[in-house]
Tab-separated table of C-alpha atoms in Angstrom:
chain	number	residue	atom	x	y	z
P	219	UNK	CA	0.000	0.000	0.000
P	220	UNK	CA	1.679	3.718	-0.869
P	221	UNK	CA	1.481	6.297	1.365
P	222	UNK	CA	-1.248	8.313	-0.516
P	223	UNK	CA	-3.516	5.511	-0.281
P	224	UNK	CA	-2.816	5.137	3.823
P	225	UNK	CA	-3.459	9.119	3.941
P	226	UNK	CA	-6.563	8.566	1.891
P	227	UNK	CA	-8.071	5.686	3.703
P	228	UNK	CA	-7.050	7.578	7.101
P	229	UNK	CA	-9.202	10.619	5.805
P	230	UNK	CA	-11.891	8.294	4.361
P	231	UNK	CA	-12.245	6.370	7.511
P	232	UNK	CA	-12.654	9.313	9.427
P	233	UNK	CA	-15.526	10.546	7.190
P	234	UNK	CA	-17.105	7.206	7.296
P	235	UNK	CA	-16.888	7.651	11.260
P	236	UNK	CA	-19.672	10.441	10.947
P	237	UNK	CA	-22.147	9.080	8.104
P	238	UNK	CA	-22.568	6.195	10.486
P	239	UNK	CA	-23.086	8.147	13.554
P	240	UNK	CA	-19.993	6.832	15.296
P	241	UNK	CA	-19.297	3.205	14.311
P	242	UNK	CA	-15.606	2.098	13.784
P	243	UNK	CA	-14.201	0.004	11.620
P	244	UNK	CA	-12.152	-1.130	14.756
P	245	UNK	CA	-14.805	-1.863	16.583
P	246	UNK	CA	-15.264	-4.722	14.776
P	247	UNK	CA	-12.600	-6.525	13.701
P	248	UNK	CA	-12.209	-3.801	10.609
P	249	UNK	CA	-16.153	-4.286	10.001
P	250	UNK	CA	-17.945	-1.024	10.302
P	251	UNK	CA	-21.764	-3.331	10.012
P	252	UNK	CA	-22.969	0.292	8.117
P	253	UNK	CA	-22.994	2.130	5.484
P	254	UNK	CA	-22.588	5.386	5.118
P	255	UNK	CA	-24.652	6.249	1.911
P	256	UNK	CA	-27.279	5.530	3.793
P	257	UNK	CA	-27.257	8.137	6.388
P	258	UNK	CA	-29.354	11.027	7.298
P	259	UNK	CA	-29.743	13.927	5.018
P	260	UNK	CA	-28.788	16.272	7.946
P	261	UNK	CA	-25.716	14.478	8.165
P	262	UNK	CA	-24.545	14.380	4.583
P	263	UNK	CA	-25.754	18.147	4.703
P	264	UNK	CA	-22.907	18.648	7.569
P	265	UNK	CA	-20.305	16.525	5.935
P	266	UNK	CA	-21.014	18.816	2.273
P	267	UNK	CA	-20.563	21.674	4.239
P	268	UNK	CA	-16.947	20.622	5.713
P	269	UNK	CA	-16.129	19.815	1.904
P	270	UNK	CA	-17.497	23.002	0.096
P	271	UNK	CA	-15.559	25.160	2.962
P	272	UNK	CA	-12.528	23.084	2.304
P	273	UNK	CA	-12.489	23.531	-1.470
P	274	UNK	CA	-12.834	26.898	-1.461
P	275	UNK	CA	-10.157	27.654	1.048
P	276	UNK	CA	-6.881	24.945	1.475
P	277	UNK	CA	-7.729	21.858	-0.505
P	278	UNK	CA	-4.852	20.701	1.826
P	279	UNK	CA	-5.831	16.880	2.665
P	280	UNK	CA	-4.457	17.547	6.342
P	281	UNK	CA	-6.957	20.030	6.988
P	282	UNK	CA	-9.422	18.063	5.525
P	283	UNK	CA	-8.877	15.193	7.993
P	284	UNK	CA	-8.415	17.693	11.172
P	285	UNK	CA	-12.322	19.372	10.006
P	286	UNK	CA	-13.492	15.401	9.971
P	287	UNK	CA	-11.875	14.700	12.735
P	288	UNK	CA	-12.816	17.789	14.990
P	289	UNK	CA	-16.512	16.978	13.520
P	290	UNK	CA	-16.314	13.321	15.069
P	291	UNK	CA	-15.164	14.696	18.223
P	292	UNK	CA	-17.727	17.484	18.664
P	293	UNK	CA	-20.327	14.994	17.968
P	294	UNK	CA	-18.795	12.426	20.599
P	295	UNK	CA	-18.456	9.877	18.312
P	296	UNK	CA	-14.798	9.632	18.771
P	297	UNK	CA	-12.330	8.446	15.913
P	298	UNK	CA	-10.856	5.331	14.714
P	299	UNK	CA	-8.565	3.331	16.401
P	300	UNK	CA	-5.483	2.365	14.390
P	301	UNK	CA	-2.165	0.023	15.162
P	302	UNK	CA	0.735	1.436	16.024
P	303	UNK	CA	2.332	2.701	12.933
P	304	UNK	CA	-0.929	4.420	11.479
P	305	UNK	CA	-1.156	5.909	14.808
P	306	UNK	CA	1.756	7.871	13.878
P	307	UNK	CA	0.621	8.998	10.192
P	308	UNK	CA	-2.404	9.892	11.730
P	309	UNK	CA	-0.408	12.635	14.796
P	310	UNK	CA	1.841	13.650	11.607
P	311	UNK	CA	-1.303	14.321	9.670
P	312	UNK	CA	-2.746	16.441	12.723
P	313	UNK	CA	0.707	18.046	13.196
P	314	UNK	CA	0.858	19.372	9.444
P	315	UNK	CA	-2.597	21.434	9.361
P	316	UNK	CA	-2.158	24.815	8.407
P	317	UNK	CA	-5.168	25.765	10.933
């Protein structure tokens, strides 16, 4: 796996978080049991919003991840849970936000 896929599965995970109201991947055993196109519309509404702010201003992926992440947290859903080494990307990710 390259690193731009792990960066985009980190952000995509973290997304997928939201749509389905808080459900991990690792709370599973890396099954989620959801799907996220079939959440609320006030949810995809939120998640749109996040996306048209973040095209218009950085399209920086980092930032990206830190809005989806921040959105998890303000909701209480928390975030996933990764091994180790992902654990890392994922500080480093937070770390290189230009908020």
């Amino acid at each position: 796996m390259g690193k731009s896929t792990q960066l985009r599965d980190i952000i995509y995970d973290e997304k997928n978080v939201f749509l389905n109201l808080g459900k991990k991947k690792s709370d599973n055993k890396a099954i989620r049991k959801s799907d996220g196109r079939m959440t609320y519309q006030p949810v995809m509404n939120e998640i749109l919003d996040i996306i048209i702010k973040w095209v218009g201003d950085s399209q920086n992926p980092f930032d990206l991840y830190r809005d989806f992440y921040e959105l998890n947290e303000k909701h209480n859903y928390g975030n996933e849970v990764y091994d180790h080494s992902t654990q890392n990307v994922v500080k480093a990710m937070l770390s290189l936000t230009t908020k």
